mmCIF file of N, CA and C in Angstrom:
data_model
loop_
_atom_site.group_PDB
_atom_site.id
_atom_site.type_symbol
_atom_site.label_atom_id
_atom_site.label_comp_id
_atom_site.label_asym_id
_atom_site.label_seq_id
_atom_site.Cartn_x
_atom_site.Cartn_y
_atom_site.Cartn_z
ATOM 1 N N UNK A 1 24.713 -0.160 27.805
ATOM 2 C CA UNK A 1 25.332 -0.285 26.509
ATOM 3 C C UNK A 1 25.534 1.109 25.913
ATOM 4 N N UNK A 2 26.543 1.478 25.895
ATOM 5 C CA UNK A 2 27.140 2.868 25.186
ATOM 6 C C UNK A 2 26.521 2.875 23.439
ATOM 7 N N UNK A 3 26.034 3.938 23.264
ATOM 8 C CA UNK A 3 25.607 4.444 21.831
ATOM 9 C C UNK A 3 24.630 4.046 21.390
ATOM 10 N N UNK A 4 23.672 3.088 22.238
ATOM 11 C CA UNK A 4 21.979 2.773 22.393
ATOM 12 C C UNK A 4 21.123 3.718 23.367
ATOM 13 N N UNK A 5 19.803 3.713 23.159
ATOM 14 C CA UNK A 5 18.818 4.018 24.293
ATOM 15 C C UNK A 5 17.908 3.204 24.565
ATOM 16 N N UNK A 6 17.255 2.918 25.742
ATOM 17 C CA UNK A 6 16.251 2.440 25.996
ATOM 18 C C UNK A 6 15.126 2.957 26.566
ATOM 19 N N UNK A 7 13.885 2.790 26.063
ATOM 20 C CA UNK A 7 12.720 3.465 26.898
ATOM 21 C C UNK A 7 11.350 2.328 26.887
ATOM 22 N N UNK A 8 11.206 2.114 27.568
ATOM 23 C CA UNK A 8 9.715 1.403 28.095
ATOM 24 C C UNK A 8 8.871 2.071 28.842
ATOM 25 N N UNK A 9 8.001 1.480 28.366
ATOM 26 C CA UNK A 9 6.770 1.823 29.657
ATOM 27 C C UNK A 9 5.673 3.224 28.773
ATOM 28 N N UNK A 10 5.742 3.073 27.323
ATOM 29 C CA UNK A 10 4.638 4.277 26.522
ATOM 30 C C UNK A 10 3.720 3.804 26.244
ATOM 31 N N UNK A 11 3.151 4.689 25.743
ATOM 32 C CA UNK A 11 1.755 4.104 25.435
ATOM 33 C C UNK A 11 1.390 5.162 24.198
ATOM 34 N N UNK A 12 2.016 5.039 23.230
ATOM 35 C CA UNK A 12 1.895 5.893 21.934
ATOM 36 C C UNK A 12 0.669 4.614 20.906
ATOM 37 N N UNK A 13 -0.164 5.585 20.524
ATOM 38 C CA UNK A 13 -1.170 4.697 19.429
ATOM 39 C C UNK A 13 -0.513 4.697 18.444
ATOM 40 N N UNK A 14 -0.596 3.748 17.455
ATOM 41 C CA UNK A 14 0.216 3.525 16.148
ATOM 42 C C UNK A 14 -1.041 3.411 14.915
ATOM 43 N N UNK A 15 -0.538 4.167 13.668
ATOM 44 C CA UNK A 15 -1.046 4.024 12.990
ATOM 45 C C UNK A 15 -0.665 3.138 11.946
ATOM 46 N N UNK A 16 -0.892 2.177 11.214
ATOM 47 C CA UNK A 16 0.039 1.406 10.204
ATOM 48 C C UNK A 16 -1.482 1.541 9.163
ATOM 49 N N UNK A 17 -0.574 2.264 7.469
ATOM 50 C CA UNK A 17 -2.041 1.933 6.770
ATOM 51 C C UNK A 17 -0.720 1.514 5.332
ATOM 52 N N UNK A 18 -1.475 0.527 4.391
ATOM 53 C CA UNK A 18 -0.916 -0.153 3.496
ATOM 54 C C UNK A 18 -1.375 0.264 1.981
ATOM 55 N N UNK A 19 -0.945 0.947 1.719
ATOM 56 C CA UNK A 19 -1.322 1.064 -0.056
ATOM 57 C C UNK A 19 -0.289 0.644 -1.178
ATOM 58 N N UNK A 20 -0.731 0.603 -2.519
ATOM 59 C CA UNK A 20 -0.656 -0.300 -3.466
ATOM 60 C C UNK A 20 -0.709 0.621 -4.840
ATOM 61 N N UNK A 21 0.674 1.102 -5.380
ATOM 62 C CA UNK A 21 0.638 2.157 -6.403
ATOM 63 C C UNK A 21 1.098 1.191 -7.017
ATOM 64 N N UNK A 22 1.157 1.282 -8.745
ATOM 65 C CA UNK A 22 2.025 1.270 -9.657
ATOM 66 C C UNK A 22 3.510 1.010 -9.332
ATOM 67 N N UNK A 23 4.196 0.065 -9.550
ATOM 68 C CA UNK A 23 5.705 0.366 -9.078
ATOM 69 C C UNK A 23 6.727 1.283 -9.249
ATOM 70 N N UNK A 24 6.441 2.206 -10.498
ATOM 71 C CA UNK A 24 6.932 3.055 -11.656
ATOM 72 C C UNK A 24 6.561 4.343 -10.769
ATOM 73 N N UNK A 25 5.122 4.270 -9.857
ATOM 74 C CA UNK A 25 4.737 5.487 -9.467
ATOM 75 C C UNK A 25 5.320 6.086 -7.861
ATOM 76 N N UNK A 26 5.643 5.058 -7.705
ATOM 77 C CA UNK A 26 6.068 5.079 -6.452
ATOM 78 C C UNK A 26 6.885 6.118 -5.481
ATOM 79 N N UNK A 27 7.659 6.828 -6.237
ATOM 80 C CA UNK A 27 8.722 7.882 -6.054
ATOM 81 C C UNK A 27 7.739 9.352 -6.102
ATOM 82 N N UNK A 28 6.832 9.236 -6.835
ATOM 83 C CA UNK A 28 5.848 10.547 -7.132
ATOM 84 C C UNK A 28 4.892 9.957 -5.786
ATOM 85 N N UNK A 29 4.266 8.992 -5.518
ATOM 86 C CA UNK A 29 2.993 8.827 -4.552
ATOM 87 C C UNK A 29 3.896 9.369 -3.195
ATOM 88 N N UNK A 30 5.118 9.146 -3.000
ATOM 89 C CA UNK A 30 5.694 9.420 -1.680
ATOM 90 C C UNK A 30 5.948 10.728 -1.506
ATOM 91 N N UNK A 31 6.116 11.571 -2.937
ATOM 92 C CA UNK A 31 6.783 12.806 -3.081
ATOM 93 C C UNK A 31 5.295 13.329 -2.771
ATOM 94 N N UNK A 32 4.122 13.265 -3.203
ATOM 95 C CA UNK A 32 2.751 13.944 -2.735
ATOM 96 C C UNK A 32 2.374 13.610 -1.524
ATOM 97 N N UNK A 33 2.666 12.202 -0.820
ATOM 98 C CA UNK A 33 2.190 12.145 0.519
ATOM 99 C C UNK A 33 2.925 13.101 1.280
ATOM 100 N N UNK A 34 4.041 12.784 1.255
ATOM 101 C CA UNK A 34 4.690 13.840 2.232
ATOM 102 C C UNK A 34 4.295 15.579 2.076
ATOM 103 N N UNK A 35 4.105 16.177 0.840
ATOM 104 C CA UNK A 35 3.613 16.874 0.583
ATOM 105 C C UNK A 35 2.225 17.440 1.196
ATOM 106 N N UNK A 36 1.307 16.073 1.325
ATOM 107 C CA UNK A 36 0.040 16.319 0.972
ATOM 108 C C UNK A 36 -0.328 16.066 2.816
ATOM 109 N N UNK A 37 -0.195 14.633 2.900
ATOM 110 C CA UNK A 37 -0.391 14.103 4.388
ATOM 111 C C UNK A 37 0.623 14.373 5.065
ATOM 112 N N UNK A 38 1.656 14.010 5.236
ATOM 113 C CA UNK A 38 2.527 15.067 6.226
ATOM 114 C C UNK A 38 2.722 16.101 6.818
ATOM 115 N N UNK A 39 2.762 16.352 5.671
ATOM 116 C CA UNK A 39 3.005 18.261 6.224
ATOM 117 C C UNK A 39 1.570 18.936 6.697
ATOM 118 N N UNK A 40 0.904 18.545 5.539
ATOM 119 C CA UNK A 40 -0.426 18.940 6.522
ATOM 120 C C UNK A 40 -1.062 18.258 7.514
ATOM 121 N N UNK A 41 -1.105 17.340 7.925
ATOM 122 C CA UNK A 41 -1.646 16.852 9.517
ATOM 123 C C UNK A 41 -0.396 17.132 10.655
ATOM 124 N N UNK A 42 1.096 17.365 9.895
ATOM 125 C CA UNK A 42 2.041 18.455 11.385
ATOM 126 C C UNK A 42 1.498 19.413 11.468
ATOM 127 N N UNK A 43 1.120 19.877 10.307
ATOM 128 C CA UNK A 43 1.085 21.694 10.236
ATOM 129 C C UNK A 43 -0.797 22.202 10.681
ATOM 130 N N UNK A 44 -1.037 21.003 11.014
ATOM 131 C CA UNK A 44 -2.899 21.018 10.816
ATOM 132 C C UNK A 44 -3.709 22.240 11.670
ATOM 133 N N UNK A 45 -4.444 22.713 11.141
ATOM 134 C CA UNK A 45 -5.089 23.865 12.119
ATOM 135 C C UNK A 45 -5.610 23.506 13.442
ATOM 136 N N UNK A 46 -5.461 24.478 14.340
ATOM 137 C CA UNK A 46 -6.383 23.976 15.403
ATOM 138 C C UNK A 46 -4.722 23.109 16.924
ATOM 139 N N UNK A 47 -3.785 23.146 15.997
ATOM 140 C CA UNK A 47 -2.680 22.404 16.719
ATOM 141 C C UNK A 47 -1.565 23.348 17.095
ATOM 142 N N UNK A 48 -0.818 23.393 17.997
ATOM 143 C CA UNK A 48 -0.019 24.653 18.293
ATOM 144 C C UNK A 48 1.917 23.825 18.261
ATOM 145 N N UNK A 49 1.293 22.852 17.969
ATOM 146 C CA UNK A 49 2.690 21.658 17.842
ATOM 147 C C UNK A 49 2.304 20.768 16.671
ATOM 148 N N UNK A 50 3.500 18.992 16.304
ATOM 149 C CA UNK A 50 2.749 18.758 15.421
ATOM 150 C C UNK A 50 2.400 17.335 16.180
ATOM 151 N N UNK A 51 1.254 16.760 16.404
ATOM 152 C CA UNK A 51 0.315 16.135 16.815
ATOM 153 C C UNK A 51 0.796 14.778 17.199
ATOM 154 N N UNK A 52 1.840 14.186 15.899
ATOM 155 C CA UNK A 52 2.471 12.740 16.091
ATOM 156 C C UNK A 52 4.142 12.429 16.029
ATOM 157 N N UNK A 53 4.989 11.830 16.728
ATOM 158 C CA UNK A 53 5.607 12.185 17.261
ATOM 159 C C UNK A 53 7.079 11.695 16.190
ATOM 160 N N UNK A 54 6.470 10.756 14.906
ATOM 161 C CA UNK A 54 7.183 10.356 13.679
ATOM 162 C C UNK A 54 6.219 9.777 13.319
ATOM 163 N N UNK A 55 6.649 9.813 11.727
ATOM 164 C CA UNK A 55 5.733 9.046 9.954
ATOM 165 C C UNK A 55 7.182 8.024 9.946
ATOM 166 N N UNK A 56 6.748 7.113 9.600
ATOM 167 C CA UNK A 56 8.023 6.214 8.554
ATOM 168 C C UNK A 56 7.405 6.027 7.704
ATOM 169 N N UNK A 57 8.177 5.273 6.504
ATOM 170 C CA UNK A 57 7.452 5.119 5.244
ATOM 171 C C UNK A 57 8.919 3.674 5.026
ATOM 172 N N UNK A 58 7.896 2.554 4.947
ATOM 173 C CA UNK A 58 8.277 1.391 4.637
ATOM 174 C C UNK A 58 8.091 0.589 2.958
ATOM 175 N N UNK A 59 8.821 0.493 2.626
ATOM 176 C CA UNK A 59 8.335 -0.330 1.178
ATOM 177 C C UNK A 59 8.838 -2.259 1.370
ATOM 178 N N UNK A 60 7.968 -2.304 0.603
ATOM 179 C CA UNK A 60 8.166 -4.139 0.597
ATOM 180 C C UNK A 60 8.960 -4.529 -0.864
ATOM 181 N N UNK A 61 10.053 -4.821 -0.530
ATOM 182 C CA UNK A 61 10.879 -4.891 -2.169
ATOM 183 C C UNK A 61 10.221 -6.394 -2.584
ATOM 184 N N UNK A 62 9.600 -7.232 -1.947
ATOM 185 C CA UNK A 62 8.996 -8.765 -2.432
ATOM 186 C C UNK A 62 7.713 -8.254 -3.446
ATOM 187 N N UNK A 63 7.383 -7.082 -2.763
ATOM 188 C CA UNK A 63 5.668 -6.191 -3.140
ATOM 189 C C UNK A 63 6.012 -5.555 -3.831
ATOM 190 N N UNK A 64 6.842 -4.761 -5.025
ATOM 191 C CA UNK A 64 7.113 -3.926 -5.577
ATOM 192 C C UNK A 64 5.503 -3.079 -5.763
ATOM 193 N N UNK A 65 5.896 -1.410 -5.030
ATOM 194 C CA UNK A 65 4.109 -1.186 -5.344
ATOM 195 C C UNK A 65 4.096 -0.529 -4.128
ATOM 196 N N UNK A 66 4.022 -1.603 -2.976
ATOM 197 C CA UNK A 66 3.280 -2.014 -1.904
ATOM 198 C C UNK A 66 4.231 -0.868 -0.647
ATOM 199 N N UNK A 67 3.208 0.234 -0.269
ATOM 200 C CA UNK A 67 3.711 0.903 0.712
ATOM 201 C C UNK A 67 3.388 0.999 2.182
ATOM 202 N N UNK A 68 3.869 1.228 3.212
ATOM 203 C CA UNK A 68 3.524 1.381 4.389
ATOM 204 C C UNK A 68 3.607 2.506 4.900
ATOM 205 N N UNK A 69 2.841 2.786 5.744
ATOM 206 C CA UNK A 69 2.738 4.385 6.502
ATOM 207 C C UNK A 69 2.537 4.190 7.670
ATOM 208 N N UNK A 70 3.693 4.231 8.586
ATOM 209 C CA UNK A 70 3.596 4.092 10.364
ATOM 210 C C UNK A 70 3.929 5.501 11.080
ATOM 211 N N UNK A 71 2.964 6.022 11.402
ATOM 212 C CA UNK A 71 2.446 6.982 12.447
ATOM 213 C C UNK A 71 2.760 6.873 13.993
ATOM 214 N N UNK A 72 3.370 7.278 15.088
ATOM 215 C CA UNK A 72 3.241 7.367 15.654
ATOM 216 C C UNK A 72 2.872 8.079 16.651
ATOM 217 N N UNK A 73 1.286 8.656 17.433
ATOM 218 C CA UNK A 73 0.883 9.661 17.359
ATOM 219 C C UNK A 73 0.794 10.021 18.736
ATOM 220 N N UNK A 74 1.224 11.446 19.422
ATOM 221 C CA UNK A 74 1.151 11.729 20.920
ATOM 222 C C UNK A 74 0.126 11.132 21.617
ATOM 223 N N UNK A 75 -0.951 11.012 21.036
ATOM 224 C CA UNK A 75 -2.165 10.741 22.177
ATOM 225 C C UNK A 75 -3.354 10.115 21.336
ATOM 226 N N UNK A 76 -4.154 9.169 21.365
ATOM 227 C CA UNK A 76 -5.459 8.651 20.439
ATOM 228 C C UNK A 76 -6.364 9.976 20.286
ATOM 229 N N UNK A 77 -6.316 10.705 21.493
ATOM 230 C CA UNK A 77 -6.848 12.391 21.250
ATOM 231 C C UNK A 77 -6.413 13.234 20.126
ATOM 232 N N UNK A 78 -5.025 13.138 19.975
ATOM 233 C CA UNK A 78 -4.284 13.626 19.069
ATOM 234 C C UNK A 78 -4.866 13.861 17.410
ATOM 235 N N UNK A 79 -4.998 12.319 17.477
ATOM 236 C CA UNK A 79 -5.457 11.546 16.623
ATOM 237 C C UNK A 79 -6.607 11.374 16.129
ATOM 238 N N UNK A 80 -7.447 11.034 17.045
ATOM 239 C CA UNK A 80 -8.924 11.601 16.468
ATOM 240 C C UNK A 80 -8.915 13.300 15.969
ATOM 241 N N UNK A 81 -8.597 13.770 16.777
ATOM 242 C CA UNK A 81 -8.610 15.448 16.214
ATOM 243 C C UNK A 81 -8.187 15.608 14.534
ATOM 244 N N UNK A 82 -7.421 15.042 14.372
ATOM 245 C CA UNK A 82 -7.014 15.249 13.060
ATOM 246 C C UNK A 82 -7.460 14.302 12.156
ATOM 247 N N UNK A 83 -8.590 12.899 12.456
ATOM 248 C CA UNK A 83 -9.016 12.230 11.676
ATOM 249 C C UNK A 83 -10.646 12.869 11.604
ATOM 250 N N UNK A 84 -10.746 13.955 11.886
ATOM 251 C CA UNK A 84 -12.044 14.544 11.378
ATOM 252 C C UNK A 84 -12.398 14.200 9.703
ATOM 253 N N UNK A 85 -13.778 13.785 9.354
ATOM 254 C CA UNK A 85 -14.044 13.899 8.294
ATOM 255 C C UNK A 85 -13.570 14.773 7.506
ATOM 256 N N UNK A 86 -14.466 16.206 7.607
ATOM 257 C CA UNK A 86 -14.291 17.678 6.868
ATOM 258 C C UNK A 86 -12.628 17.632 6.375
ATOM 259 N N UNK A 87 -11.717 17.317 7.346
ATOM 260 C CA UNK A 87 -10.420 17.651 7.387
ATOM 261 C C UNK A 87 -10.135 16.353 6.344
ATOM 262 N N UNK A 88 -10.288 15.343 6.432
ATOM 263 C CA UNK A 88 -9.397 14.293 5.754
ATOM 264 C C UNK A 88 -9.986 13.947 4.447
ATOM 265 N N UNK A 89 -11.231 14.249 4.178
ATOM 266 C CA UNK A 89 -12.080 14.675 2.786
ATOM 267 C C UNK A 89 -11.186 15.472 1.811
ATOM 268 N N UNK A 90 -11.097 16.685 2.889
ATOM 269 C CA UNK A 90 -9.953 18.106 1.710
ATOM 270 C C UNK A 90 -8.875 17.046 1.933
ATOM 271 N N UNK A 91 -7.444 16.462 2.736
ATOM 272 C CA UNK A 91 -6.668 16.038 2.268
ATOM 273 C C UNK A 91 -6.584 14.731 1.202
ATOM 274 N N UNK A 92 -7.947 13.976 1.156
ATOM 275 C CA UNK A 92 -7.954 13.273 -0.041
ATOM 276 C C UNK A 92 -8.156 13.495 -1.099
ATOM 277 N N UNK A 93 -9.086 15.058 -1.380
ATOM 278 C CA UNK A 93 -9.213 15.552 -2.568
ATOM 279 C C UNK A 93 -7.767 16.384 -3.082
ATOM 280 N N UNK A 94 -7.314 16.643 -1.836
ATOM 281 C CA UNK A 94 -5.829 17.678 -2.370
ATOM 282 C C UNK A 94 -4.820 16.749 -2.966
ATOM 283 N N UNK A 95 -4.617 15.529 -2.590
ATOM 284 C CA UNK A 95 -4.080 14.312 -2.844
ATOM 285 C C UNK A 95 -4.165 13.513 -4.407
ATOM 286 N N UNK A 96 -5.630 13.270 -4.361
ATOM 287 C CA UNK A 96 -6.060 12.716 -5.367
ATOM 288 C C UNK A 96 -5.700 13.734 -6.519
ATOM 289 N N UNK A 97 -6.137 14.723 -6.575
ATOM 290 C CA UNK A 97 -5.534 16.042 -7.655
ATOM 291 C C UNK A 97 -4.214 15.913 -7.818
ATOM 292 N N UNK A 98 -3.412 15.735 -6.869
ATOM 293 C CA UNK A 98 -2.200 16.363 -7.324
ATOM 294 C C UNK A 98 -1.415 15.141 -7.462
ATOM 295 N N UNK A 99 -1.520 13.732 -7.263
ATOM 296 C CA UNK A 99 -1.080 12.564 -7.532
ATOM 297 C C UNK A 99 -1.625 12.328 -8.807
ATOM 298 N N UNK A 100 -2.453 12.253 -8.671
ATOM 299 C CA UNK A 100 -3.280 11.622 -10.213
ATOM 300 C C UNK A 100 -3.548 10.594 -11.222
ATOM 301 N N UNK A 101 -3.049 9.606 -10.237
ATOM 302 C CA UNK A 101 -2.802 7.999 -10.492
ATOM 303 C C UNK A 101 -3.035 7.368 -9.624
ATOM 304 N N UNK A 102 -3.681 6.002 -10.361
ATOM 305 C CA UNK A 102 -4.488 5.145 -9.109
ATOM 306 C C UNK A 102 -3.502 4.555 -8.695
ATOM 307 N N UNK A 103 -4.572 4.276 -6.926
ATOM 308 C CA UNK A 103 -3.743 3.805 -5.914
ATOM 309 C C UNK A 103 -4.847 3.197 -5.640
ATOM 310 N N UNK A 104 -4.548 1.899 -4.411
ATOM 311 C CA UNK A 104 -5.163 1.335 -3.631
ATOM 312 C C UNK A 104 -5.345 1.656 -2.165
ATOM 313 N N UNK A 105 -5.716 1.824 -0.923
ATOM 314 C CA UNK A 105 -5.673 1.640 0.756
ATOM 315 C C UNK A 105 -5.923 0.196 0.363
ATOM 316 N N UNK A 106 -5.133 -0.401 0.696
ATOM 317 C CA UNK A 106 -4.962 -2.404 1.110
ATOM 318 C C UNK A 106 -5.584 -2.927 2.074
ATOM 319 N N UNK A 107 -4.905 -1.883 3.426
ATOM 320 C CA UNK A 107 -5.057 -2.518 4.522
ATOM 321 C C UNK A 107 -4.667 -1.047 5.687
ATOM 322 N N UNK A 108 -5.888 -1.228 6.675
ATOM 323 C CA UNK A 108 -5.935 -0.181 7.886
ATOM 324 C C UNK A 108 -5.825 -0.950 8.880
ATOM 325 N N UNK A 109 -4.613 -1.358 9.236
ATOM 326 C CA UNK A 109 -4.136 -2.128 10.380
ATOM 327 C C UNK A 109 -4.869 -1.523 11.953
ATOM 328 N N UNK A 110 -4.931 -0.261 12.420
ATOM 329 C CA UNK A 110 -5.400 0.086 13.353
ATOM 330 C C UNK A 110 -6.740 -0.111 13.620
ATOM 331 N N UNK A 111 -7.582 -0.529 12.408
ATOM 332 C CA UNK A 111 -8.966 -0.354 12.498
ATOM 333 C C UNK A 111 -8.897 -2.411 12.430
ATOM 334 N N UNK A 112 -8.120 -2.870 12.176
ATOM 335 C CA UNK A 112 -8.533 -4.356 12.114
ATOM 336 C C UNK A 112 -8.059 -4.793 13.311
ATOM 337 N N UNK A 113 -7.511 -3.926 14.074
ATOM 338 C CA UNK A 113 -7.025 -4.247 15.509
ATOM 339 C C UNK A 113 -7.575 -3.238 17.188
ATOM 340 N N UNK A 114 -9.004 -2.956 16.073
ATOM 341 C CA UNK A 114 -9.280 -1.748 16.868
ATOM 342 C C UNK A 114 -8.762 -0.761 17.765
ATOM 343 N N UNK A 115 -7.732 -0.157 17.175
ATOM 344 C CA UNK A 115 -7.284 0.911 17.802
ATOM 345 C C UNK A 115 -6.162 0.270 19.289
ATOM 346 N N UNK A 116 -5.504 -1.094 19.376
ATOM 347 C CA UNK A 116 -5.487 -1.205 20.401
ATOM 348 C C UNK A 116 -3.667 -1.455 20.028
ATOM 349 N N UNK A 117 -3.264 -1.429 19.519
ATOM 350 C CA UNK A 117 -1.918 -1.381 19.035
ATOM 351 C C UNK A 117 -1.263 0.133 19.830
ATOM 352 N N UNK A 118 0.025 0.022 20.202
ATOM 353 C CA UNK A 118 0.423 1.023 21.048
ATOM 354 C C UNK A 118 2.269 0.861 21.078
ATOM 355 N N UNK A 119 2.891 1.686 21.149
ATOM 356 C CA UNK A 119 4.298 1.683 21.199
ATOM 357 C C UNK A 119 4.784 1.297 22.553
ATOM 358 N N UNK A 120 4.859 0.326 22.729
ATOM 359 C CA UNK A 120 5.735 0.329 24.061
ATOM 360 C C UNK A 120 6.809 0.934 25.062
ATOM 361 N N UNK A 121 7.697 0.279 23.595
ATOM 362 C CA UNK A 121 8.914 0.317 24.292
ATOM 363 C C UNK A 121 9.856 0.923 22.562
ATOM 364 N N UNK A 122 11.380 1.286 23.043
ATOM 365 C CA UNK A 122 11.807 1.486 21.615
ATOM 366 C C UNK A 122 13.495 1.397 22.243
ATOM 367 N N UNK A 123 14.476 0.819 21.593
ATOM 368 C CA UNK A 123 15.745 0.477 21.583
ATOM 369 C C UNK A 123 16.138 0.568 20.547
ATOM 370 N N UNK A 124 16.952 2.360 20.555
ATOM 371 C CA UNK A 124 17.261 2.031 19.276
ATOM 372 C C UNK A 124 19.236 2.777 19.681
ATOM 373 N N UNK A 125 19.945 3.050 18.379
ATOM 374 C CA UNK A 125 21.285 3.372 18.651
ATOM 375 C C UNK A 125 21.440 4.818 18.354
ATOM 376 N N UNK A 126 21.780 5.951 19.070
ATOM 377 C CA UNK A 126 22.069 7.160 18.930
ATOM 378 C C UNK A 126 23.173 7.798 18.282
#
């Protein structure tokens, strides 16, 4: 099929985590994540590349609020490396400061599926 790709056969770990702002806040919580978690776990010390291979950022228009964060990360190695305590402590305090409005974590899909969620396959159009 001309102007698609296909690839099977990966084995990328996925991260999916669900939080729950204000609906009003929503445009600022995305403008600090990307800021805050993005850029710093590409840019993270200790890494000579950036670690995961795309972020999406999903909203639920039924959920007004209600956000999603899908990770897809080179390696569960990858991944642990950059889910160090020390490290994700400072990005929640750098976060929490500079957002400054409550939020919820809902739901850590990877941890209720123990880590066993993985990218397969992907078909998408070029």
């Amino acid at each position: 099929m001309q102007g698609y790709t296909y690839t099977k056969g990966e084995h990328y770990p996925m991260e999916h985590l669900v939080f729950k702002v204000a609906p009003e806040d929503v445009e600022r919580y995305l403008e600090v994540d990307h800021e805050i978690w993005t850029l710093k776990e590409a840019y993270a010390p200790g890494f000579d590349h950036i670690p995961f291979l795309y972020k999406e950022v999903w909203l639920n228009d039924n959920k007004p609020g209600e956000i999603h964060l899908i990770f897809a990360w080179e390696s569960i190695e990858s991944w642990r490396e950059i889910d160090q305590k020390e490290y994700q402590a400072q990005l929640i305090k750098e976060f929490d400061e500079k957002f400054g409005r409550p939020y919820e974590l809902i739901r850590v899909v990877q941890n209720e599926e123990n880590f066993g969620v993985h990218r397969y396959s992907r078909f998408e159009r070029i």
